[in-house]
Coordinates of N, CA and C in Angstrom, one line a residue:
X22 N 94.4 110.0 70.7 CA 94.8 111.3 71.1 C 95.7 111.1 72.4
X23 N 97.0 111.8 72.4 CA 97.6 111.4 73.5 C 97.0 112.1 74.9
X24 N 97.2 111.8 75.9 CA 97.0 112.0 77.3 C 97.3 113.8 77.5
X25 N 98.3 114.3 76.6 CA 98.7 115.6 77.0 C 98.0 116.4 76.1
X26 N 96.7 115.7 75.5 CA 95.9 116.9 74.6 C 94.4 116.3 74.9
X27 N 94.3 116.4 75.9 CA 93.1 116.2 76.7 C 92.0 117.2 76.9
X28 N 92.1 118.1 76.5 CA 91.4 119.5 76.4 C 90.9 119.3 75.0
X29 N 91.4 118.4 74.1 CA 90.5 118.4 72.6 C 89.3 117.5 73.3
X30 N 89.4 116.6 73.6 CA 88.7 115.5 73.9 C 87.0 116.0 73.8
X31 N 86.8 116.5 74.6 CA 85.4 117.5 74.3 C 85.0 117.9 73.2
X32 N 85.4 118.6 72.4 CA 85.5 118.8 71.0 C 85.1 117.3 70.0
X33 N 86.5 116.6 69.9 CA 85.7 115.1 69.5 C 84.6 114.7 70.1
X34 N 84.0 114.5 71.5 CA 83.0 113.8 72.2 C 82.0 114.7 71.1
X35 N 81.7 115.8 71.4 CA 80.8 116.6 70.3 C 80.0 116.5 69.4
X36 N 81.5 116.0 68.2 CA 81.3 115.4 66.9 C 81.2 114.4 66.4
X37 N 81.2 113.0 67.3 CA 80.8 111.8 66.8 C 79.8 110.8 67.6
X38 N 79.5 110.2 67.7 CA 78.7 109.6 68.3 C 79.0 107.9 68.9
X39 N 80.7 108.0 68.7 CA 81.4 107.2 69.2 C 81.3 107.6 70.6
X40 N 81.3 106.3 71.4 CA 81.9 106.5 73.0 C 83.3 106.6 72.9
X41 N 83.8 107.8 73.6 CA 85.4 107.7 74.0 C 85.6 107.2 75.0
X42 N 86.8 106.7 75.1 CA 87.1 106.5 76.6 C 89.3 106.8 76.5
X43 N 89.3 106.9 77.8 CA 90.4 107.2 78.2 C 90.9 107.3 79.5
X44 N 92.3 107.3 79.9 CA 92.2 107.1 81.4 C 93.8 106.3 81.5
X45 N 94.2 105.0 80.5 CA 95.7 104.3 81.4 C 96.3 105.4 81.5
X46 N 96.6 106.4 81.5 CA 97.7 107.4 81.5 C 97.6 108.8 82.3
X47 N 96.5 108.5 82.9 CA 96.1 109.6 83.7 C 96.4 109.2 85.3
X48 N 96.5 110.1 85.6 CA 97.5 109.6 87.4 C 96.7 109.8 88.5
X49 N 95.6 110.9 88.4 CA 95.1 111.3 89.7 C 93.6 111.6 89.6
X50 N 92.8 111.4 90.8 CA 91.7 112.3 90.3 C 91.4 113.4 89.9
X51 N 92.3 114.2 90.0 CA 92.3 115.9 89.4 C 92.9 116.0 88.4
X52 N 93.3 114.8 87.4 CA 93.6 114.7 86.2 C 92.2 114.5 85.4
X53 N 91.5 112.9 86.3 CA 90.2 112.5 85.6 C 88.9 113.7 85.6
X54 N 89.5 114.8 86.7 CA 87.9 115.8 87.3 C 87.5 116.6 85.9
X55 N 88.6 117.3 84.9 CA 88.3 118.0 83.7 C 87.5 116.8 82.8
X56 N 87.6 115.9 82.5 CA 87.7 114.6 81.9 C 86.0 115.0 82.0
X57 N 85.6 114.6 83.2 CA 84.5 114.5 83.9 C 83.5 115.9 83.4
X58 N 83.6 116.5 84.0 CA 83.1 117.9 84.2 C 82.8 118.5 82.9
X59 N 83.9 118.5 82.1 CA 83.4 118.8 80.7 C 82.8 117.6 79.3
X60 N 82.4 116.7 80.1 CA 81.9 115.9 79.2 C 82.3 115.1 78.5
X61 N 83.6 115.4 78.2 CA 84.6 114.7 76.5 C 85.1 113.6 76.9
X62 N 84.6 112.1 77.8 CA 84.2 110.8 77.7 C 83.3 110.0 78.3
X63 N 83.0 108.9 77.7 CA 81.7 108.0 78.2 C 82.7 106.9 79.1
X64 N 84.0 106.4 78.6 CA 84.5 105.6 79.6 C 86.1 106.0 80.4
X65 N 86.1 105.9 81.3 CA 87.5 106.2 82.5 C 88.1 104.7 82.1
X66 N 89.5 104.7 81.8 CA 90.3 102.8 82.2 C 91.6 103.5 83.1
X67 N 90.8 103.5 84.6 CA 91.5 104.4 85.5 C 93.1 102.8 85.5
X68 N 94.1 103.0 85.8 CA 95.1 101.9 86.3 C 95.4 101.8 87.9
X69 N 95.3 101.1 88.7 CA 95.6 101.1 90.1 C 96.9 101.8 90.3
X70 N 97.6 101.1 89.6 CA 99.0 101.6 89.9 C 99.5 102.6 89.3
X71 N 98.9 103.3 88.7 CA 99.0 104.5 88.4 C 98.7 105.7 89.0
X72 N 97.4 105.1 89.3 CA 96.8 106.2 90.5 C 96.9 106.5 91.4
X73 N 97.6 105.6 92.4 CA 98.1 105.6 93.5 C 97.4 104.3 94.7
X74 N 96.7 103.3 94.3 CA 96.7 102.4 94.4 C 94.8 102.3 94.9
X75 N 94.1 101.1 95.5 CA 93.0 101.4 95.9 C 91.9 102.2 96.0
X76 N 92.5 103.3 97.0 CA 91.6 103.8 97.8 C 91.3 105.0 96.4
X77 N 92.6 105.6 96.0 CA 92.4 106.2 94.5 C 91.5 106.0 93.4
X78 N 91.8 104.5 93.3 CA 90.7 104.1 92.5 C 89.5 104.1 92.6
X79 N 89.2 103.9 93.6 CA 87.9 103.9 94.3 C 87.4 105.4 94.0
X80 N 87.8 106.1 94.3 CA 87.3 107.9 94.7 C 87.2 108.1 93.0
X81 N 87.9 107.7 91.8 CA 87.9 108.0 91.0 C 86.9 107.6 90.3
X82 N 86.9 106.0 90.5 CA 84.9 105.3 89.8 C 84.3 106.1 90.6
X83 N 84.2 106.4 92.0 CA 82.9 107.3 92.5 C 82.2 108.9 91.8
X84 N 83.5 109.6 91.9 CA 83.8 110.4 91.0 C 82.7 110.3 89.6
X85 N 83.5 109.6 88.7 CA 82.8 109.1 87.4 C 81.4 109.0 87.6
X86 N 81.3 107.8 88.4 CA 79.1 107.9 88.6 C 78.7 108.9 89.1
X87 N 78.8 109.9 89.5 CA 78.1 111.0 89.6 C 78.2 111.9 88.2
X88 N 78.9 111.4 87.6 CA 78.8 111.7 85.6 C 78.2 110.6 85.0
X89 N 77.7 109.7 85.5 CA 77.0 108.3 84.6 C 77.8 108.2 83.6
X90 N 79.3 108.7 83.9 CA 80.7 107.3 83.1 C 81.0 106.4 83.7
X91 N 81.0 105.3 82.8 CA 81.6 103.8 83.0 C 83.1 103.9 83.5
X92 N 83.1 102.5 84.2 CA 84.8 102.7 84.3 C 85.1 101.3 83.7
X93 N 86.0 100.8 83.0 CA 86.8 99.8 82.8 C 88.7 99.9 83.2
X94 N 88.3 99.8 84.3 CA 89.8 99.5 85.0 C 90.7 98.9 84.0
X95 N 92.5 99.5 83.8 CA 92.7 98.8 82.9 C 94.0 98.0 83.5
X96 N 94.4 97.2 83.2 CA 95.4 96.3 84.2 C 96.7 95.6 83.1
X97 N 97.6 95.8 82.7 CA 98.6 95.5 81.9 C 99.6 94.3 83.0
X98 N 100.0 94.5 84.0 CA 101.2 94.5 84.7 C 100.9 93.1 85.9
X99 N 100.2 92.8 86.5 CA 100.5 92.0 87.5 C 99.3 91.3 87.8
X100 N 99.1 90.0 88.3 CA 97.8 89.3 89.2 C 97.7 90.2 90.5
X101 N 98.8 90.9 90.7 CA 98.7 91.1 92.1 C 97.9 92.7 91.8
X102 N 98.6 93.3 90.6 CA 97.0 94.6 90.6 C 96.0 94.4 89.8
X103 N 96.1 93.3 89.3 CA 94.5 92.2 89.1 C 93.5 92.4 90.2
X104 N 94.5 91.8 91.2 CA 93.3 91.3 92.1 C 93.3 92.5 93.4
X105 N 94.1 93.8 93.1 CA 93.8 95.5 93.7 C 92.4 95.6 92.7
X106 N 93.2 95.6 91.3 CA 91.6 96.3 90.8 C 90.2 95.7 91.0
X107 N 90.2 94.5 91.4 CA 89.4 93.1 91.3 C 88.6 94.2 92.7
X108 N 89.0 94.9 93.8 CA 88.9 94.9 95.0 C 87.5 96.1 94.8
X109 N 88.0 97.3 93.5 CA 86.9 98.6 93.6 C 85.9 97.6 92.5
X110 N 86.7 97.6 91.8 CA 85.2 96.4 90.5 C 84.2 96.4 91.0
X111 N 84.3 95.2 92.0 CA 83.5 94.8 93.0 C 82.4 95.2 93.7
X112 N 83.1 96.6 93.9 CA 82.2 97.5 94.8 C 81.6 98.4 94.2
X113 N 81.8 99.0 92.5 CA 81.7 99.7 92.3 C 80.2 99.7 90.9
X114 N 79.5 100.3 90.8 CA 78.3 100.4 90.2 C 78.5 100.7 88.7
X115 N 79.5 101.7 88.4 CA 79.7 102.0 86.9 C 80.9 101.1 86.6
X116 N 81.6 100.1 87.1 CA 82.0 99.5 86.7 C 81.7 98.5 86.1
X117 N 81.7 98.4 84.7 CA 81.2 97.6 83.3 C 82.5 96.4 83.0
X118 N 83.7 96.3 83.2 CA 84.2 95.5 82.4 C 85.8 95.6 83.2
X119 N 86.7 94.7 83.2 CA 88.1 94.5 83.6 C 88.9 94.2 83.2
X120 N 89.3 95.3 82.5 CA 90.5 94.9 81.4 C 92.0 94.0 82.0
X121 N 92.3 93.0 81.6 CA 93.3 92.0 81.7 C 94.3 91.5 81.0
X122 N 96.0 91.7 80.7 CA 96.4 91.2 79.4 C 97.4 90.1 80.4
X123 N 97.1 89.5 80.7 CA 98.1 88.6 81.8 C 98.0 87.3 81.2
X124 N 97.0 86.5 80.4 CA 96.7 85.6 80.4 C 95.8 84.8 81.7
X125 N 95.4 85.4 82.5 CA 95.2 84.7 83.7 C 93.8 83.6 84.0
X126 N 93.1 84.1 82.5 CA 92.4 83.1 81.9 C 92.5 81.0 81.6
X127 N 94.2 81.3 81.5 CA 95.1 80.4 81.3 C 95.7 80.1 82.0
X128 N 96.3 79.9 83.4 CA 97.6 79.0 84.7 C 98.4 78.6 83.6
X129 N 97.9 77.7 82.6 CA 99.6 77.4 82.2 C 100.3 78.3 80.9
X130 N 99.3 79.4 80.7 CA 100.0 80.5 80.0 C 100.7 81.3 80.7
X131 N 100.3 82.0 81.6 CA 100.6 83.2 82.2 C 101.9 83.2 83.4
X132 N 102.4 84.2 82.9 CA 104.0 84.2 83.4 C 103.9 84.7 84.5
X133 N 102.5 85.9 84.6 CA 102.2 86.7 85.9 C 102.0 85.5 87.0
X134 N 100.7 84.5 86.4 CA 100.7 84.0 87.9 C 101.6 83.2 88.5
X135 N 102.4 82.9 87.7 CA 103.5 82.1 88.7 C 103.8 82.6 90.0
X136 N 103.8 84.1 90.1 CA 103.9 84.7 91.3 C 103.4 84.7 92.4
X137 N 102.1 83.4 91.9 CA 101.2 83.4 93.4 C 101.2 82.0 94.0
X138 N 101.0 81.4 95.0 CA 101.1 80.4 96.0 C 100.2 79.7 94.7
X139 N 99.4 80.2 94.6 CA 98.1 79.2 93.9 C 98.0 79.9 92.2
X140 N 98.4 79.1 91.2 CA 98.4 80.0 90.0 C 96.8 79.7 89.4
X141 N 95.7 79.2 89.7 CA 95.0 79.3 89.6 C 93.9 79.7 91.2
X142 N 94.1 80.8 91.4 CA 93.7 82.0 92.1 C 92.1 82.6 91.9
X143 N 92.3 82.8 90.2 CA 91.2 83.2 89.9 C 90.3 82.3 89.3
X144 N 89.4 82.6 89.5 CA 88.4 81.9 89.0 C 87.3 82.3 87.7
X145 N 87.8 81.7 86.8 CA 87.0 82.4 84.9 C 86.2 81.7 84.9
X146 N 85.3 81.7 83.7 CA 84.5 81.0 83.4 C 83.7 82.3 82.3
X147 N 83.9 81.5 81.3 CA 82.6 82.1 79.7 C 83.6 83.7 80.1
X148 N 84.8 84.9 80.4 CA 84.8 85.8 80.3 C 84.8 86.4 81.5
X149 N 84.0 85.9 82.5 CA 83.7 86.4 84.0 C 84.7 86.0 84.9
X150 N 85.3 86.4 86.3 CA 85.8 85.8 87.3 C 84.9 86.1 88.2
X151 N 85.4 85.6 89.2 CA 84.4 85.0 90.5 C 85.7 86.1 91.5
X152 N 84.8 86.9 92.7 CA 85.3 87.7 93.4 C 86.4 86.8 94.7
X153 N 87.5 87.3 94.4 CA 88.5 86.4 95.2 C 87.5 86.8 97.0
X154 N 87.8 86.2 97.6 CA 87.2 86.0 99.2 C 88.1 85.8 100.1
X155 N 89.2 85.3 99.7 CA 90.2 85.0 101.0 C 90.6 86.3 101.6
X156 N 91.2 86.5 102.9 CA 91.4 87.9 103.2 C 92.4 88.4 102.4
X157 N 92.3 89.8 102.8 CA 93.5 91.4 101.7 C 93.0 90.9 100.8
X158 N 93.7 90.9 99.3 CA 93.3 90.8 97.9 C 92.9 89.4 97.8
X159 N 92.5 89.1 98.1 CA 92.3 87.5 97.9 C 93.6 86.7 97.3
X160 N 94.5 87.0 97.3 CA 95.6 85.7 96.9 C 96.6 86.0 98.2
X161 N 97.5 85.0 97.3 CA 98.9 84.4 98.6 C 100.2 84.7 97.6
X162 N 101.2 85.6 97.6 CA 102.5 85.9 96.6 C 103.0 84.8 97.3
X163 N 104.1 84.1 96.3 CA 105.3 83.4 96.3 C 106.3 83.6 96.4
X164 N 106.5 84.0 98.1 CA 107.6 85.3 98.2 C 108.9 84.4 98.0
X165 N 109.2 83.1 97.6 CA 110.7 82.4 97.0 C 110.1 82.7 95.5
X166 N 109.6 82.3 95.1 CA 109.4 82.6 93.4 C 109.8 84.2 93.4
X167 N 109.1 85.4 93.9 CA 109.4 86.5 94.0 C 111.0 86.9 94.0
X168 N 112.0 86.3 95.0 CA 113.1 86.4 95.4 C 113.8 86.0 94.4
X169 N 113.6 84.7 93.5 CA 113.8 83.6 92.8 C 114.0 84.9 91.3
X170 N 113.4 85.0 91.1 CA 112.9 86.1 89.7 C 114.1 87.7 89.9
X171 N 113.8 88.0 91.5 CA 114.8 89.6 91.5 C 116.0 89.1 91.2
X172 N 116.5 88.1 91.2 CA 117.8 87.6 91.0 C 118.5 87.9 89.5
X173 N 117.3 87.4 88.5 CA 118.2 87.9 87.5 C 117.7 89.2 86.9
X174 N 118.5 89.0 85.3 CA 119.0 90.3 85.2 C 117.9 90.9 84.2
X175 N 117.2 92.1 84.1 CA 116.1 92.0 83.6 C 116.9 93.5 82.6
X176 N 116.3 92.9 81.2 CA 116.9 93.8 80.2 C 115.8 94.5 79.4
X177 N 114.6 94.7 79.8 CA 113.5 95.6 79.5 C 113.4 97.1 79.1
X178 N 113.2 97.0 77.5 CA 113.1 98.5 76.9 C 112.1 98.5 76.6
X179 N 111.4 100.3 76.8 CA 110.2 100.5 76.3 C 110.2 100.6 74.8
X180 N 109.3 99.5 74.2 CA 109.8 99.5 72.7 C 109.3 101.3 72.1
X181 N 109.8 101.0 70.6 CA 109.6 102.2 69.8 C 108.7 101.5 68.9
X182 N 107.8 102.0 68.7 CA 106.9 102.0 67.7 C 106.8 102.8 66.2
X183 N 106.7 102.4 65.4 CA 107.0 102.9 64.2 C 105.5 102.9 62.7
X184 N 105.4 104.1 62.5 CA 104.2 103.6 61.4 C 104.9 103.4 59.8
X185 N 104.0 102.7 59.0 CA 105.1 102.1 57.9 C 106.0 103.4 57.4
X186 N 105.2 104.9 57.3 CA 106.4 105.5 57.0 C 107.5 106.0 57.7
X187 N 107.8 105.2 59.1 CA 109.0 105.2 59.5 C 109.0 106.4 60.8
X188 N 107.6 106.8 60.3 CA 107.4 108.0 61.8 C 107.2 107.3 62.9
X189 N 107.6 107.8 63.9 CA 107.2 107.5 65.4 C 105.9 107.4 65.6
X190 N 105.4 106.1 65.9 CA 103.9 105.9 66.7 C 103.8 106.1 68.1
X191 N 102.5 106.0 68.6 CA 102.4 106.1 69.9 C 102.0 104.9 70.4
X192 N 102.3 103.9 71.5 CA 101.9 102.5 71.5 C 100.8 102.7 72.7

């Protein structure tokens, strides 16, 4: 269900006995508060950078536990809001799980961490990471790698998605 028909959501929660969850597309906490209040999910995957960074996130898992909803932070985009979201996780009680598509599991997969002094930063093991400690977010950016990369030319479209009968999907 897209993000702008969020008022059904209740309705499904209702009728199945699936956990919903929902949340990368939502921006603020007075987006997540109806979310909340009326019932219609068990999990929030609030995005850092969507919401306006930390301290947002934070107010929004707080938010959530006082509705005994889970949060799973969800993180598509950077080590660097890896290791933002890594910062509420941490602290936060209904936070069950950290969604990651970076590879950062892998140093010599992931394209993300090149961007850090240390591309093995984080620390995995079996699924889990280990809470960065160094001061601010726990890492160090590679502000010549950084510089290194604005240089060229970046040719990024939001793909289209298509279902076999040629309709428009939602990705």
């Amino acid at each position: 269900m897209l993000p702008e028909h969020s008022e059904f959501l209740s309705t499904l929660t209702e009728r199945t006995g699936v956990p919903i969850a929902t949340g990368e597309r939502v921006h603020s906490r007075y987006d997540f508060k109806p979310l909340l209040t009326e019932g219609a999910v068990t999990v929030i995957q609030p995005d850092v950078t969507h919401v306006g960074g930390i301290t947002e996130l934070r107010k929004i898992s707080t938010m959530a536990e006082a509705f005994d909803v889970a949060v799973v932070s969800y993180c598509p985009l950077s080590p660097i809001a890896f290791a933002a979201n890594l910062q509420v996780v941490f602290c936060s009680h209904n936070a069950v799980m950290q969604e990651q598509d970076l590879s950062l599991h892998d140093p010599t997969e992931s394209v993300g961490l090149q961007y850090l002094e240390d591309p093995e930063t984080f620390d995995f093991d079996d699924g889990y990471v280990s809470r960065p400690t160094d001061p601010g977010l726990g890492i160090d950016v590679d502000g010549s790698y950084v510089r290194e990369q604005s240089r060229g030319d970046v040719r990024w479209y939001n793909p289209v998605w298509r279902h076999e009968d040629g309709g428009i999907a939602e990705w």
